[in-house]
Structure formats: C-alpha cells, structure tokens
Amino acid sequence: MLYDFYYENPTRIHFGKNSLDALKNELNNYGKKVLLVYGGGSIKKIGLYDEVINILNAANKEIYECSGITPNPRYKDMMRGVKLIEDNNIDLILAVGGGSVIDCAKGMSVSMGLKDPFKDLWLDFKDVTKNNVPVGAILTMTGTGSECNGGSVITDEDRMLKKGRVFPPHVYPKFAILNPEYTYTVSKYQMVSGIFDIFSHLMEQYFSGNDENVSDYLIEGLMKTLIKSTKEALKDPKNYEARSNIMWTSSLALNTLVGCGKEQDWEVHSIEHQLSAYTDCAHGMGLAAISVPYYKYIYKYGIDKFVRFAKNVWDIDISNLTKEEAALKGIEALANYIKESKMVYKISELGATEEMLHDIAYSCDLGGAYKKLNHEEILEILKAAY
Ligand code: NZQ
Ligand code: ZN
C-alpha cells in the first residue's frame, strides 16, 4: 500500500560528457545578472571555472561571484551571497560544486529581505517566498541529490546547529548539468563519503513499512547498482561506467521519487547533522560511522524488512537461518561494505570526543520509523559508534 503522496520534480537534467553544452541555452531563460557560487577552488583546478566563465561571457552576462563556500556550508557564507543578491538584483544563481555549494545557493535564493533567515526558515519552518531567485546547478561531486531536490542543509556555528530544510519544488534547481567526468578528481575519501551518503538516503527510505511497495523494489535495484559501482570506482576512479552509474543513482536516490508513498526514517541523518555541527566531519563518513550501531539498535522493530535487505540486497542465502540471524547477516554485510570501501567506521575517527556525545545526542531532532528514539537512546547509539 502506498501512502497518499504528491510528486513533482521540475529540475531539467542534462547528463553526460557533453552536458555543459546545454548551459548556453539554459542561460537564455534568465536575465543578465548571474551570481556564480562555488567552493574552495576545486572547480578552478579542473578547468571548469574557466569554461563556465567563457560561456557566461559569450552570453553577455554580468558575472558576480560568491566563492569560498565550505563543506557543511556556513550561515555566514550564505548571508554573503544574500547580500550580493540584494545589492545587485541577481537574476540567476549558478551553483558549481557539490552538495554544500548547491544547498547554500538554494538557501540564498529564498532568504532575501529576512533579518535572521536561519531562524525563520530552518528553525521555525516559515513559508518561503514565491519570488525566490532561480538556481541552476553544475554538479562536481555526487552524493546529496541536491542538484534535483529542495534540500538545503546549513550550519549556524553560533547556534551550534546544522539544520536541513526541504524547500518546495519552486526552489529546486531549475536545471542541473551532470557530467560524470567532473567527479574523477574528487579524492577517494570524498568519493566514498558521497557514495555512503547515497546508500544512506536509500536506507532511510527503505527501512520503513512492512507493506508491498514499488518503491522498495526500486531502492533495492539502486542499492545493488551502487554496491557494484563502488568496487569498480575504487579500483579505477576514471571508470566512466561506474562514475556515471554512481552519479545518476545519487540523483535518483534523493529526487523524491523512491520516497513516494513511504513513511521514511531519517534518524541517521538527524544524528549525523549534529555530529557534523560539533566535528565538521564529512557528511557521508558521519553516516557510515553511525549506521551499523543504529540499525543494530532498531532492527528488531522492523525485522522482516531487515531479512529482506539481507536476501535481496546482499544476496545472502537465508533458507537455513532464523529471522534474527538473517537480519543480523544483512547488517554485517553493510558493515563489511563500509570497511572494505574504506569508509569511516567510528565517530572517534571524525573528531568526536567522549565529552561531546551527550550534547550531540540531546541536540538531535527525533524522527524514526520502526522505532522512535528518545535522546537517551541516541546517546547509547553514539557510544556504540564511538
Ligand atoms: O570546496 P571545493 O574546493 O569545491 O572542494 C570540495 C569539498 O572540499 C570537494 N570537491 C567537490 N567537487 C570536486 C571536489 N574536489 C575535487 N574535484 C571535484 N570535482 O569535495 C569536498 C566536499 O564537497 P561537499 O559539497 O561538501 O560534499 P557533498 O556533496 O557531500 O555535500 C555535503 C553537504 O550536503 C548536505 C550535507 O549535510 C553536507 O552539508 N546534504 C544535502 C542534502 C540535500 N540537499 O538534499 C541531503 C544530504 O543528506 C546532506 O545532508
Ligand atoms: Zn545525506
């Protein structure tokens, strides 16, 4: 049974080796003033910055820049962009980078005229303006799905909070340019971090409900693709087949399609966001370190789905196993995948200290599907992940 849902994804996708060719036509849809938003310089190293500037110049655009957006993008950096938008009447925000840059661009797009948009939009969940500045995205690092969703995760260092908000479809990037070759230069650490982020998005949606739901079959297919492609990309980062499958799996995992009709969990993400607020860790690595202790804690409450995970995702022969044994075998396979892919397995490796654990646990949002946790239970999970 599917719960009632509304599905709309307005992002136009241009995918492939020549996808940047589409930028020229996309630019025709917007006015003259373009704010280019990017990170710490990787786009310059790979030559993409020059290519984009040339296309903007050829299209006679007035270019403004907001660079230096960090991973786990900061509220103060987002506000630099908001000021540029307000002062210059920007017509299009062009985000070039990974999830952090695109999330930050979406945040800028809806924050004009607000004194403290973090409070209004990320904490108080007020409605967003319909007159937001359109965002376009050129993706250089896969994982978040930010290129084709409404997610915007911002860290306010003063408040010690990293908070996500999912904005409605009119805030999604209007177009996204996805060239898998741009991801070849991403470090192995960031690559596997992004890969686990994708895997986690799939698990957060999969581990809910005990019904027959088409979304679960789609998710299992995406998980199997990812497991295979991870091995190939680790062996050869320039394997186009693997990198292109990872890139598109990333978009499909969080463009809201496979969540349709599902209850969904998202507690691992809530915990990771506060872990990041305290340690500034790479998002996917935080998820990798939390997931096994989390699923060991909750599997009993949704055991049939965990048995199915072992059988359908990891191809484990469960015929002679009890439900309990089969479910645990599936979680063990997940643990092996994390370790073999050189993802982080302990939050202590990410800079978390024992003293931090209580505050991290008690500042997390509470969600969950099979089991709704309280803060004390989250603390237990963090101790097991330590
Ligand atoms: O800053 P630069 O120099 O660009 O370097 C980046 C950054 O250091 C680098 N990089 C990106 N493309 C590269 C490259 N290095 C070499 N070659 C390239 N082609 O990679 C580093 C990490 O980039 P970042 O954008 O931070 O990574 P990611 O895409 O994983 O984004 C993580 C952020 O997205 C949020 C996370 O919480 C985190 O803040 N999320 C957003 C979601 C959404 N919009 O729906 C959902 C996710 O669950 C997630 O929470
Ligand atoms: Zn994520």
Coordinates of C-alpha atoms and ligand atoms in Angstrom, one line a residue:
M1 CA 0.0 0.0 0.0
L2 CA 1.3 3.5 -0.8
Y3 CA 0.5 6.4 1.5
D4 CA -1.0 9.3 -0.3
F5 CA 1.7 11.5 -1.9
Y6 CA 2.4 14.5 -4.1
Y7 CA 5.2 14.2 -6.6
E8 CA 6.7 16.9 -8.7
N9 CA 10.3 17.3 -9.8
P10 CA 10.8 20.3 -12.0
T11 CA 14.6 20.1 -12.4
R12 CA 15.7 19.7 -16.0
I13 CA 18.6 17.3 -16.2
H14 CA 21.4 17.4 -18.8
F15 CA 23.5 14.3 -18.3
G16 CA 26.8 13.2 -19.9
K17 CA 30.2 14.1 -21.2
N18 CA 28.8 17.0 -23.3
S19 CA 26.2 18.2 -20.9
L20 CA 27.9 21.6 -20.4
D21 CA 26.8 22.4 -24.0
A22 CA 23.3 22.9 -22.6
L23 CA 24.3 25.8 -20.4
K24 CA 24.2 28.3 -23.3
N25 CA 20.5 27.6 -24.0
E26 CA 19.6 27.4 -20.3
L27 CA 21.1 30.9 -19.8
N28 CA 18.6 32.3 -22.3
N29 CA 15.8 31.7 -19.9
Y30 CA 17.2 34.3 -17.3
G31 CA 18.2 37.9 -17.1
K32 CA 21.6 39.4 -17.4
K33 CA 23.0 39.2 -13.8
V34 CA 24.4 35.9 -12.7
L35 CA 25.8 35.1 -9.3
L36 CA 28.3 32.3 -9.6
V37 CA 28.5 30.4 -6.3
Y38 CA 31.4 27.9 -5.7
G39 CA 33.6 26.4 -3.0
G40 CA 37.3 26.4 -2.2
G41 CA 38.8 26.2 -5.6
S42 CA 38.4 22.6 -7.0
I43 CA 36.4 24.0 -10.0
K44 CA 39.4 26.1 -10.9
K45 CA 41.8 23.2 -10.7
I46 CA 39.7 21.1 -13.0
G47 CA 39.3 23.9 -15.5
L48 CA 35.6 24.1 -15.1
Y49 CA 35.6 27.7 -13.8
D50 CA 37.2 29.0 -17.0
E51 CA 34.8 27.1 -19.2
V52 CA 31.8 28.4 -17.3
I53 CA 33.1 32.0 -17.3
N54 CA 33.7 31.8 -21.1
I55 CA 30.1 30.6 -21.6
L56 CA 28.7 33.4 -19.4
N57 CA 30.8 36.0 -21.2
A58 CA 29.7 34.7 -24.6
A59 CA 26.1 35.0 -23.4
N60 CA 26.8 38.6 -22.4
K61 CA 26.0 38.0 -18.7
E62 CA 27.2 40.3 -15.9
I63 CA 29.0 38.0 -13.5
Y64 CA 29.1 38.3 -9.7
E65 CA 30.9 35.7 -7.6
C66 CA 30.4 34.2 -4.2
S67 CA 33.3 31.8 -3.6
G68 CA 34.7 30.0 -0.5
I69 CA 31.5 28.0 0.4
T70 CA 32.8 25.3 2.7
P71 CA 31.7 21.7 3.2
N72 CA 28.9 21.8 5.8
P73 CA 28.1 25.3 4.4
R74 CA 28.0 28.1 7.0
Y75 CA 25.1 30.5 7.6
K76 CA 27.5 33.5 7.4
D77 CA 28.7 32.4 4.0
M78 CA 25.1 32.0 2.8
M79 CA 24.4 35.6 4.1
R80 CA 27.4 36.9 2.0
G81 CA 25.5 35.6 -1.1
V82 CA 22.2 37.0 0.1
K83 CA 23.8 40.5 0.3
L84 CA 25.2 40.2 -3.2
I85 CA 21.7 39.2 -4.5
E86 CA 20.0 42.1 -2.7
D87 CA 22.6 44.7 -3.7
N88 CA 22.7 43.7 -7.4
N89 CA 19.3 42.4 -8.3
I90 CA 20.6 39.0 -9.3
D91 CA 18.6 37.1 -12.0
L92 CA 20.1 33.6 -11.7
I93 CA 22.3 31.9 -9.1
L94 CA 24.6 29.4 -10.8
A95 CA 26.0 26.9 -8.2
V96 CA 29.1 25.0 -9.4
G97 CA 30.2 22.3 -7.0
G98 CA 29.0 19.6 -4.6
G99 CA 26.0 19.4 -2.3
S100 CA 27.3 22.1 0.0
V101 CA 27.5 24.7 -2.7
I102 CA 24.1 23.8 -4.2
D103 CA 22.5 23.7 -0.7
C104 CA 23.9 27.1 0.1
A105 CA 22.7 28.6 -3.2
K106 CA 19.2 27.4 -2.5
G107 CA 19.4 28.9 0.9
M108 CA 20.5 32.3 -0.6
S109 CA 17.6 32.0 -3.2
V110 CA 14.9 32.2 -0.5
S111 CA 16.5 34.4 2.2
M112 CA 16.3 37.9 0.7
G113 CA 14.7 40.5 3.0
L114 CA 14.8 38.4 6.1
K115 CA 16.8 39.5 9.1
D116 CA 17.5 36.1 10.5
P117 CA 16.5 33.6 7.8
F118 CA 18.1 30.6 9.7
K119 CA 15.6 31.2 12.5
D120 CA 12.7 31.9 10.2
L121 CA 13.2 29.1 7.7
W122 CA 15.4 26.4 9.2
L123 CA 14.1 26.6 12.8
D124 CA 10.6 28.0 12.6
F125 CA 9.8 26.4 9.2
K126 CA 8.0 29.6 8.0
D127 CA 6.8 29.5 4.4
V128 CA 9.3 30.6 1.7
T129 CA 8.8 33.4 -0.8
K130 CA 7.4 32.5 -4.2
N131 CA 9.7 35.2 -5.7
N132 CA 12.9 33.3 -5.0
V133 CA 15.8 33.8 -7.3
P134 CA 16.2 30.8 -9.6
V135 CA 19.1 28.4 -9.1
G136 CA 20.9 26.4 -11.7
A137 CA 23.5 23.7 -10.8
I138 CA 26.6 22.2 -12.3
L139 CA 27.5 19.2 -10.2
T140 CA 31.1 18.2 -9.5
M141 CA 30.7 15.8 -6.6
T142 CA 28.0 13.2 -6.2
G143 CA 26.1 12.1 -3.0
T144 CA 23.5 14.5 -1.8
G145 CA 21.0 14.7 -4.7
S146 CA 20.9 18.4 -4.0
E147 CA 21.1 19.1 -7.8
C148 CA 17.5 17.9 -8.1
N149 CA 15.8 18.3 -4.8
G150 CA 14.7 21.1 -2.4
G151 CA 17.1 20.2 0.4
S152 CA 19.3 22.9 1.9
V153 CA 21.4 22.0 5.0
I154 CA 23.0 24.9 6.7
T155 CA 25.3 25.1 9.7
D156 CA 24.9 28.0 12.1
E157 CA 28.1 28.0 14.1
D158 CA 26.9 30.5 16.7
R159 CA 23.9 28.3 17.5
M160 CA 26.0 25.0 17.1
L161 CA 23.2 23.7 14.9
K162 CA 23.3 22.1 11.5
K163 CA 19.7 22.0 10.2
G164 CA 18.2 20.7 7.0
R165 CA 15.0 22.1 5.4
V166 CA 13.4 20.7 2.3
F167 CA 12.0 23.5 0.2
P168 CA 9.1 23.2 -2.2
P169 CA 9.6 22.4 -5.9
H170 CA 9.8 26.1 -7.0
V171 CA 13.1 26.2 -5.1
Y172 CA 14.6 23.1 -6.7
P173 CA 17.4 23.9 -9.2
K174 CA 15.7 24.8 -12.5
F175 CA 18.3 22.8 -14.4
A176 CA 21.2 20.6 -13.5
I177 CA 24.3 19.7 -15.5
L178 CA 25.7 16.3 -14.6
N179 CA 29.0 15.3 -16.2
P180 CA 30.4 12.2 -14.5
E181 CA 33.9 13.1 -15.7
Y182 CA 33.9 16.2 -13.4
T183 CA 33.9 13.7 -10.5
Y184 CA 37.2 12.0 -11.5
T185 CA 39.2 14.4 -9.4
V186 CA 37.2 14.0 -6.2
S187 CA 39.5 12.5 -3.5
K188 CA 38.8 8.8 -2.7
Y189 CA 37.9 9.9 0.8
Q190 CA 35.2 12.3 -0.5
M191 CA 34.2 9.9 -3.2
V192 CA 33.3 7.1 -0.7
S193 CA 31.8 9.6 1.6
G194 CA 29.4 10.7 -1.2
I195 CA 28.7 7.0 -2.0
F196 CA 27.7 6.2 1.5
D197 CA 25.5 9.3 1.6
I198 CA 23.6 7.8 -1.4
F199 CA 23.4 4.4 0.3
S200 CA 22.1 6.1 3.5
H201 CA 19.4 8.0 1.6
L202 CA 18.2 4.7 0.2
M203 CA 18.2 3.0 3.6
E204 CA 16.4 5.9 5.3
Q205 CA 13.6 5.5 2.8
Y206 CA 13.7 1.6 2.6
F207 CA 13.6 0.9 6.3
S208 CA 10.0 1.8 7.0
G209 CA 6.7 0.0 6.4
N210 CA 6.1 -3.7 6.0
D211 CA 3.8 -3.5 3.0
E212 CA 4.2 -4.3 -0.7
N213 CA 5.6 -1.1 -2.1
V214 CA 7.0 -0.5 -5.5
S215 CA 9.5 2.0 -4.0
D216 CA 11.2 -0.8 -2.1
Y217 CA 12.0 -2.7 -5.3
L218 CA 13.3 0.4 -7.0
I219 CA 15.5 1.1 -3.9
E220 CA 16.9 -2.5 -3.9
G221 CA 17.9 -2.1 -7.5
L222 CA 19.7 1.2 -6.8
M223 CA 21.5 -0.3 -3.8
K224 CA 22.8 -3.2 -5.9
T225 CA 24.0 -0.8 -8.6
L226 CA 25.8 1.2 -6.0
I227 CA 27.5 -1.7 -4.3
K228 CA 28.8 -2.9 -7.7
S229 CA 29.9 0.5 -8.9
T230 CA 31.7 1.3 -5.6
K231 CA 34.1 -1.6 -6.1
E232 CA 34.7 -0.5 -9.7
A233 CA 35.3 3.2 -8.9
L234 CA 37.6 2.4 -6.1
K235 CA 39.7 0.2 -8.4
D236 CA 39.7 2.8 -11.2
P237 CA 38.3 6.3 -10.4
K238 CA 38.2 7.1 -14.1
N239 CA 35.9 4.1 -14.9
Y240 CA 33.1 6.1 -16.7
E241 CA 30.6 3.3 -16.4
A242 CA 31.0 3.2 -12.6
R243 CA 31.1 7.0 -12.2
S244 CA 28.1 7.6 -14.4
N245 CA 26.0 5.0 -12.6
I246 CA 27.0 6.5 -9.2
M247 CA 26.1 10.0 -10.4
W248 CA 22.7 9.0 -11.6
T249 CA 22.0 6.7 -8.7
S250 CA 22.7 9.7 -6.5
S251 CA 20.1 11.8 -8.2
L252 CA 17.5 9.1 -8.2
A253 CA 18.1 8.3 -4.6
L254 CA 17.0 11.7 -3.4
N255 CA 15.0 13.4 -6.2
T256 CA 12.0 12.3 -4.0
L257 CA 10.8 9.6 -6.4
V258 CA 11.7 6.5 -4.4
G259 CA 10.3 8.1 -1.2
C260 CA 6.8 8.3 -2.8
G261 CA 4.2 6.5 -0.6
K262 CA 6.8 5.6 2.0
E263 CA 6.8 6.6 5.7
Q264 CA 10.6 7.1 5.8
D265 CA 13.0 7.2 8.7
W266 CA 15.8 9.9 8.5
E267 CA 17.0 9.5 12.1
V268 CA 20.6 8.5 11.0
H269 CA 20.6 11.9 9.1
S270 CA 19.4 13.8 12.2
I271 CA 22.1 12.3 14.3
E272 CA 24.8 12.9 11.7
H273 CA 23.8 16.6 11.3
Q274 CA 24.5 17.2 14.9
L275 CA 27.7 15.1 14.8
S276 CA 28.8 17.4 11.9
A277 CA 27.8 20.6 13.9
Y278 CA 30.2 19.5 16.6
T279 CA 33.0 18.0 14.5
D280 CA 32.6 19.4 10.9
C281 CA 33.0 15.9 9.6
A282 CA 32.3 14.8 6.0
H283 CA 28.5 14.1 5.9
G284 CA 28.8 10.6 4.4
M285 CA 31.5 9.5 6.7
G286 CA 29.4 10.5 9.7
L287 CA 26.5 8.5 8.3
A288 CA 28.8 5.5 7.8
A289 CA 30.0 5.6 11.3
I290 CA 26.5 5.8 12.8
S291 CA 24.6 3.4 10.6
V292 CA 25.6 0.0 11.9
P293 CA 25.0 0.8 15.6
Y294 CA 21.7 2.5 14.7
Y295 CA 20.4 -0.4 12.7
K296 CA 21.6 -2.9 15.3
Y297 CA 19.5 -0.9 17.8
I298 CA 16.3 -0.8 15.8
Y299 CA 16.2 -3.9 13.5
K300 CA 14.0 -6.0 15.9
Y301 CA 11.2 -3.5 15.4
G302 CA 11.2 -4.0 11.6
I303 CA 12.7 -7.4 11.4
D304 CA 11.0 -8.6 8.2
K305 CA 12.5 -5.7 6.2
F306 CA 15.9 -6.4 7.5
V307 CA 15.6 -10.1 6.5
R308 CA 14.5 -8.8 3.0
F309 CA 17.6 -6.5 3.0
A310 CA 19.9 -9.4 3.6
K311 CA 18.3 -11.6 0.9
N312 CA 17.5 -9.1 -1.9
V313 CA 20.3 -6.5 -1.5
W314 CA 23.2 -8.7 -0.3
D315 CA 22.2 -12.0 -1.9
I316 CA 22.5 -13.9 1.4
D317 CA 21.1 -17.4 1.4
I318 CA 18.7 -17.2 4.3
S319 CA 17.0 -20.5 3.8
N320 CA 18.5 -22.1 6.9
L321 CA 18.6 -19.0 9.1
T322 CA 16.2 -17.7 11.7
K323 CA 14.8 -14.2 11.1
E324 CA 17.1 -12.9 13.7
E325 CA 20.2 -14.5 12.1
A326 CA 19.2 -13.3 8.6
A327 CA 18.6 -9.7 9.7
L328 CA 22.0 -9.6 11.5
K329 CA 23.7 -11.1 8.5
G330 CA 22.4 -8.2 6.4
I331 CA 23.7 -5.6 8.9
E332 CA 27.0 -7.5 8.9
A333 CA 27.2 -7.2 5.1
L334 CA 26.6 -3.5 5.4
A335 CA 29.4 -3.3 8.0
N336 CA 31.8 -5.1 5.6
Y337 CA 30.8 -2.8 2.8
I338 CA 31.7 0.2 4.9
K339 CA 35.0 -1.3 6.0
E340 CA 36.0 -2.7 2.6
S341 CA 35.3 0.7 0.9
K342 CA 37.5 2.5 3.4
M343 CA 34.7 4.5 4.9
V344 CA 34.9 5.6 8.5
Y345 CA 33.6 3.1 11.0
K346 CA 34.0 5.0 14.3
I347 CA 32.9 8.6 15.2
S348 CA 36.1 9.0 17.2
E349 CA 38.0 9.0 13.8
L350 CA 35.9 12.0 12.9
G351 CA 37.0 14.2 15.8
A352 CA 34.1 13.3 18.2
T353 CA 35.2 13.2 21.8
E354 CA 33.5 11.4 24.7
E355 CA 32.6 14.7 26.3
M356 CA 30.7 15.8 23.2
L357 CA 28.4 12.8 23.0
H358 CA 25.8 13.9 25.4
D359 CA 25.4 17.3 23.8
I360 CA 25.3 15.8 20.3
A361 CA 22.6 13.3 21.4
Y362 CA 20.4 15.8 23.2
S363 CA 20.5 18.4 20.3
C364 CA 19.3 15.9 17.6
D365 CA 15.9 16.1 16.1
L366 CA 13.8 13.0 16.9
G367 CA 12.3 11.1 14.0
G368 CA 12.5 7.4 13.1
A369 CA 10.1 4.9 11.5
Y370 CA 10.3 1.4 13.0
K371 CA 11.3 2.8 16.4
K372 CA 11.0 6.4 17.6
L373 CA 14.1 7.0 19.7
N374 CA 14.5 9.3 22.6
H375 CA 17.7 11.3 23.3
E376 CA 19.0 8.8 25.9
E377 CA 18.7 6.0 23.3
I378 CA 20.6 8.2 20.7
L379 CA 23.3 8.6 23.3
E380 CA 23.6 4.8 23.6
I381 CA 23.9 4.6 19.8
L382 CA 26.6 7.3 19.8
K383 CA 28.5 5.4 22.5
A384 CA 28.4 2.3 20.4
A385 CA 29.6 4.2 17.4
Y386 CA 32.4 5.8 19.3
Ligands
NZQ1 O1 35.2 23.4 -2.0 P1 35.8 22.7 -3.2 O2 37.2 23.2 -3.5 O3 34.9 22.7 -4.3 O4 36.1 21.2 -2.7 C1 35.0 20.3 -2.4 C2 34.8 20.0 -0.9 O5 36.0 20.2 -0.2 C3 35.4 18.9 -3.0 N1 35.1 18.8 -4.4 C4 33.9 18.9 -5.0 N2 34.0 18.6 -6.3 C5 35.3 18.3 -6.5 C6 36.0 18.4 -5.3 N3 37.3 18.1 -5.2 C7 37.9 17.7 -6.4 N4 37.3 17.6 -7.6 C8 36.0 17.9 -7.7 N5 35.3 17.7 -8.9 O6 34.7 18.0 -2.2 C9 34.5 18.5 -0.9 C10 33.2 18.1 -0.4 O7 32.2 18.9 -1.1 P2 30.7 19.0 -0.5 O8 29.9 19.8 -1.4 O9 30.8 19.4 0.9 O10 30.2 17.5 -0.5 P3 28.8 16.9 -0.6 O11 28.3 16.9 -2.0 O12 28.9 15.5 0.1 O13 27.8 17.8 0.3 C11 27.7 17.7 1.6 C12 26.7 18.7 2.2 O14 25.3 18.4 1.7 C13 24.4 18.2 2.8 C14 25.3 17.6 3.8 O15 24.8 17.7 5.1 C15 26.6 18.5 3.7 O16 26.4 19.7 4.3 N6 23.3 17.3 2.4 C16 22.4 17.9 1.5 C17 21.2 17.2 1.1 C18 20.2 17.7 0.2 N7 20.4 18.8 -0.4 O17 19.2 17.1 -0.1 C19 20.9 15.9 1.7 C20 22.1 15.2 2.3 O18 21.6 14.2 3.1 C21 23.0 16.1 3.0 O19 22.6 16.3 4.3
ZN2 ZN 22.7 12.6 3.2

